[in-house]
């Protein structure tokens, strides 16, 4: 038995390359019988509707039992494991009092039994079982390895289990793949999946058939032509400056590329109905495999050359030019592990119908930008193998945090209908643009917008923002390829300030670090969220801060609506130093003859120490803005970007209510204006509580303003206060959310959280 980590890694990789869910499960059970040298391995998955463990794949038991045999939780040994969530390792299973004999499986001769639960993010996915004929328990070593395997496979198996594609009695669901992630930006979007940063090698290619043989042949032939040009160009450009044996490599590669074996065999595979990439993989493996056997090291190296050529051909076959795609009319859903703001900026905003990230979570900055641009986004879809689905039709449901691959025509029509209804609903709210956000009993709330992209300035004005509550100045820094100069910054800030003048604009100084990295200034830290972030970074790089302040103050000369905002404040002396630097900069500019005025200075409260020190900090600032995203992260010690703990990240956790109340009380006592600019301000449930608490200024993404205004205009402040008192007595965010969603339903505001889910039909 091979208990090595590399075995495990290769098992996980093989599965991710499998053609479909059934093939992946089959690979798991077959591979495990080999690894443990046992005759039987079976996989049971929990059916979501009936809470039963259904035999989903087996190697060794009767195939006819697959999909038919099932056990209730606590029924039989498998059901017992499902109920207790604990492994069972038995020498003689039939003598156990929980054993039930299931004739369809033909399992009579097996005594040795080991089963482990498959659990992902606290949820039971299924049970994995191995059986043998001997009458002794499996070794401790084997048990530990089985538990490790189960924990590694649980994530992948969860997506299979949720898709329902493994249930044979539902053949119509087989073509639909539904993947869950974390809701990041609301809305529904449909389009063609455009995977960014796709860096594939032949090893990643899975067997896929194509119905369009001609298109696949053209794809292959044009990749050959492009690689030929590339090699010829390389040979002529570098040939003279290279030693002759290295220069000869170009001609060897060219010969290989044009060899009839490589060409004709690939064409033959394509003509048999396979995709060009799979045909190429098969051909290259066959040709290179023959050289692998050679004893002569020179010949063995030829195998590597063939693979090299194959991989280069593959990249040409799959390569895309984002600028070309961006110029097309097609509707796209962009996907990658993480998508940077620079990636987004290549495409036209109206072309991007959705965003999917396999990493990240609701509040990663990609999500924040998606919100700002009104693009539905789902983050942390870790079980989705993007390579498999590049170019295919996909639906992004940002309300429920789901992506649906291969939607059937009926399903697609339904999602498009919802998309349309949602857009109509938002259009209907346009009539509120010039009306105040005021409760029925006369409490007025100021609605500002969060921005950072120039493209985002217009939506804010269009939706009636009363100013900018948070301008994330790091966003233009992220779009540059070096630190922007004072004049470059000046030009950007001037445009933002004048777009809103005379309405106020809170410009936050550079807040990089954490998940906000600049492509040209890498900060490598083990704990970036506890490291060189925000004000800590800029105070240590004073000249950067001074340059930025100069640009902001100068841009304010003709507008007079600038307010400065300091990110990530955690110490009193940070405020003292910042204020000092602002005063020095003002003096310097005045001495240069620039007519600058001192703008109001505000601080973000987003670190627990700032909540506790607030009464002593307030004397240095003119206003306070709560950064609820980071405040939640730091109060709960839950990384805002980690999908594994995203279920624990909730702004409505009781501790947030306690902290927010303290902030309200401290600022009120000192008569310092207070706003909130985290994503909490776009969450209808949270807004009701904030209203009840006394917050009167919220800053949110432009696209969320109409809905939140409608909410505020539909409720009474006194009702919000009563709700807050109820919520304050509840023990968890789950209970608080349940209370709030009941209330939203009662008020007839249910559609603020999006349309009803669409069932797969
Ligand atoms: C916050 O932390 O709530 C906030 C508004 O700042 P950012 O999301 O940019 O860190
Ligand atoms: Mg923050």
PDB file of N, CA, C and O in Angstrom, residues 601-624:
ATOM      1  N   UNK A 601     -10.637  66.119   8.000  1.00  0.00           N
ATOM      2  CA  UNK A 601      -9.886  64.850   8.038  1.00  0.00           C
ATOM      3  C   UNK A 601     -10.720  63.822   8.803  1.00  0.00           C
ATOM      4  O   UNK A 601     -11.191  64.095   9.916  1.00  0.00           O
ATOM      5  N   UNK A 602     -10.905  62.668   8.193  1.00  0.00           N
ATOM      6  CA  UNK A 602     -11.685  61.611   8.849  1.00  0.00           C
ATOM      7  C   UNK A 602     -10.857  60.358   9.036  1.00  0.00           C
ATOM      8  O   UNK A 602      -9.829  60.181   8.388  1.00  0.00           O
ATOM      9  N   UNK A 603     -11.291  59.499   9.937  1.00  0.00           N
ATOM     10  CA  UNK A 603     -10.594  58.219  10.126  1.00  0.00           C
ATOM     11  C   UNK A 603     -11.548  57.066   9.879  1.00  0.00           C
ATOM     12  O   UNK A 603     -12.739  57.156  10.165  1.00  0.00           O
ATOM     13  N   UNK A 604     -10.991  55.979   9.332  1.00  0.00           N
ATOM     14  CA  UNK A 604     -11.776  54.754   9.214  1.00  0.00           C
ATOM     15  C   UNK A 604     -11.708  54.043  10.560  1.00  0.00           C
ATOM     16  O   UNK A 604     -10.637  53.955  11.162  1.00  0.00           O
ATOM     17  N   UNK A 605     -12.846  53.517  11.012  1.00  0.00           N
ATOM     18  CA  UNK A 605     -12.808  52.638  12.178  1.00  0.00           C
ATOM     19  C   UNK A 605     -13.037  51.235  11.645  1.00  0.00           C
ATOM     20  O   UNK A 605     -14.147  50.883  11.228  1.00  0.00           O
ATOM     21  N   UNK A 606     -11.950  50.466  11.574  1.00  0.00           N
ATOM     22  CA  UNK A 606     -12.054  49.131  10.989  1.00  0.00           C
ATOM     23  C   UNK A 606     -11.130  48.134  11.673  1.00  0.00           C
ATOM     24  O   UNK A 606     -10.991  46.994  11.253  1.00  0.00           O
ATOM     25  N   UNK A 607     -10.508  48.598  12.774  1.00  0.00           N
ATOM     26  CA  UNK A 607      -9.625  47.733  13.552  1.00  0.00           C
ATOM     27  C   UNK A 607     -10.145  47.804  14.995  1.00  0.00           C
ATOM     28  O   UNK A 607     -10.483  48.898  15.463  1.00  0.00           O
ATOM     29  N   UNK A 608     -10.220  46.671  15.703  1.00  0.00           N
ATOM     30  CA  UNK A 608     -10.811  46.726  17.055  1.00  0.00           C
ATOM     31  C   UNK A 608     -10.167  47.765  17.973  1.00  0.00           C
ATOM     32  O   UNK A 608     -10.857  48.412  18.753  1.00  0.00           O
ATOM     33  N   UNK A 609      -8.840  47.980  17.859  1.00  0.00           N
ATOM     34  CA  UNK A 609      -8.217  48.956  18.770  1.00  0.00           C
ATOM     35  C   UNK A 609      -8.801  50.355  18.559  1.00  0.00           C
ATOM     36  O   UNK A 609      -8.905  51.141  19.503  1.00  0.00           O
ATOM     37  N   UNK A 610      -9.208  50.656  17.339  1.00  0.00           N
ATOM     38  CA  UNK A 610      -9.788  51.985  17.082  1.00  0.00           C
ATOM     39  C   UNK A 610     -11.160  52.117  17.747  1.00  0.00           C
ATOM     40  O   UNK A 610     -11.553  53.212  18.161  1.00  0.00           O
ATOM     41  N   UNK A 611     -11.889  50.997  17.876  1.00  0.00           N
ATOM     42  CA  UNK A 611     -13.197  51.066  18.561  1.00  0.00           C
ATOM     43  C   UNK A 611     -12.954  51.401  20.030  1.00  0.00           C
ATOM     44  O   UNK A 611     -13.599  52.281  20.614  1.00  0.00           O
ATOM     45  N   UNK A 612     -11.968  50.702  20.606  1.00  0.00           N
ATOM     46  CA  UNK A 612     -11.747  50.885  22.035  1.00  0.00           C
ATOM     47  C   UNK A 612     -11.102  52.235  22.367  1.00  0.00           C
ATOM     48  O   UNK A 612     -11.364  52.814  23.410  1.00  0.00           O
ATOM     49  N   UNK A 613     -10.268  52.717  21.453  1.00  0.00           N
ATOM     50  CA  UNK A 613      -9.581  53.999  21.720  1.00  0.00           C
ATOM     51  C   UNK A 613     -10.336  55.201  21.159  1.00  0.00           C
ATOM     52  O   UNK A 613      -9.861  56.336  21.259  1.00  0.00           O
ATOM     53  N   UNK A 614     -11.491  54.932  20.565  1.00  0.00           N
ATOM     54  CA  UNK A 614     -12.184  56.004  19.834  1.00  0.00           C
ATOM     55  C   UNK A 614     -12.362  57.301  20.626  1.00  0.00           C
ATOM     56  O   UNK A 614     -12.071  58.391  20.100  1.00  0.00           O
ATOM     57  N   UNK A 615     -12.811  57.228  21.916  1.00  0.00           N
ATOM     58  CA  UNK A 615     -13.018  58.506  22.621  1.00  0.00           C
ATOM     59  C   UNK A 615     -11.747  59.360  22.637  1.00  0.00           C
ATOM     60  O   UNK A 615     -11.815  60.581  22.571  1.00  0.00           O
ATOM     61  N   UNK A 616     -10.572  58.717  22.669  1.00  0.00           N
ATOM     62  CA  UNK A 616      -9.325  59.497  22.713  1.00  0.00           C
ATOM     63  C   UNK A 616      -8.835  59.873  21.314  1.00  0.00           C
ATOM     64  O   UNK A 616      -7.990  60.741  21.163  1.00  0.00           O
ATOM     65  N   UNK A 617      -9.345  59.205  20.310  1.00  0.00           N
ATOM     66  CA  UNK A 617      -8.889  59.501  18.944  1.00  0.00           C
ATOM     67  C   UNK A 617      -9.691  60.635  18.316  1.00  0.00           C
ATOM     68  O   UNK A 617      -9.210  61.326  17.413  1.00  0.00           O
ATOM     69  N   UNK A 618     -10.938  60.793  18.793  1.00  0.00           N
ATOM     70  CA  UNK A 618     -11.859  61.696  18.084  1.00  0.00           C
ATOM     71  C   UNK A 618     -11.377  63.134  18.015  1.00  0.00           C
ATOM     72  O   UNK A 618     -11.748  63.882  17.103  1.00  0.00           O
ATOM     73  N   UNK A 619     -10.533  63.530  18.993  1.00  0.00           N
ATOM     74  CA  UNK A 619     -10.141  64.949  18.977  1.00  0.00           C
ATOM     75  C   UNK A 619      -9.227  65.291  17.790  1.00  0.00           C
ATOM     76  O   UNK A 619      -9.006  66.459  17.479  1.00  0.00           O
ATOM     77  N   UNK A 620      -8.688  64.259  17.122  1.00  0.00           N
ATOM     78  CA  UNK A 620      -7.804  64.536  15.981  1.00  0.00           C
ATOM     79  C   UNK A 620      -8.547  64.571  14.650  1.00  0.00           C
ATOM     80  O   UNK A 620      -7.962  64.875  13.623  1.00  0.00           O
ATOM     81  N   UNK A 621      -9.811  64.176  14.658  1.00  0.00           N
ATOM     82  CA  UNK A 621     -10.497  64.060  13.360  1.00  0.00           C
ATOM     83  C   UNK A 621     -11.813  64.837  13.317  1.00  0.00           C
ATOM     84  O   UNK A 621     -12.384  65.182  14.350  1.00  0.00           O
ATOM     85  N   UNK A 622     -12.280  65.087  12.088  1.00  0.00           N
ATOM     86  CA  UNK A 622     -13.534  65.827  11.895  1.00  0.00           C
ATOM     87  C   UNK A 622     -14.706  64.903  11.631  1.00  0.00           C
ATOM     88  O   UNK A 622     -15.855  65.321  11.695  1.00  0.00           O
ATOM     89  N   UNK A 623     -14.428  63.656  11.241  1.00  0.00           N
ATOM     90  CA  UNK A 623     -15.527  62.703  11.040  1.00  0.00           C
ATOM     91  C   UNK A 623     -14.965  61.284  11.080  1.00  0.00           C
ATOM     92  O   UNK A 623     -13.742  61.077  11.027  1.00  0.00           O
ATOM     93  N   UNK A 624     -15.902  60.334  11.176  1.00  0.00           N
ATOM     94  CA  UNK A 624     -15.520  58.918  11.289  1.00  0.00           C
ATOM     95  C   UNK A 624     -16.296  58.129  10.255  1.00  0.00           C
ATOM     96  O   UNK A 624     -17.468  58.408  10.001  1.00  0.00           O
TER      97      UNK A 624
END
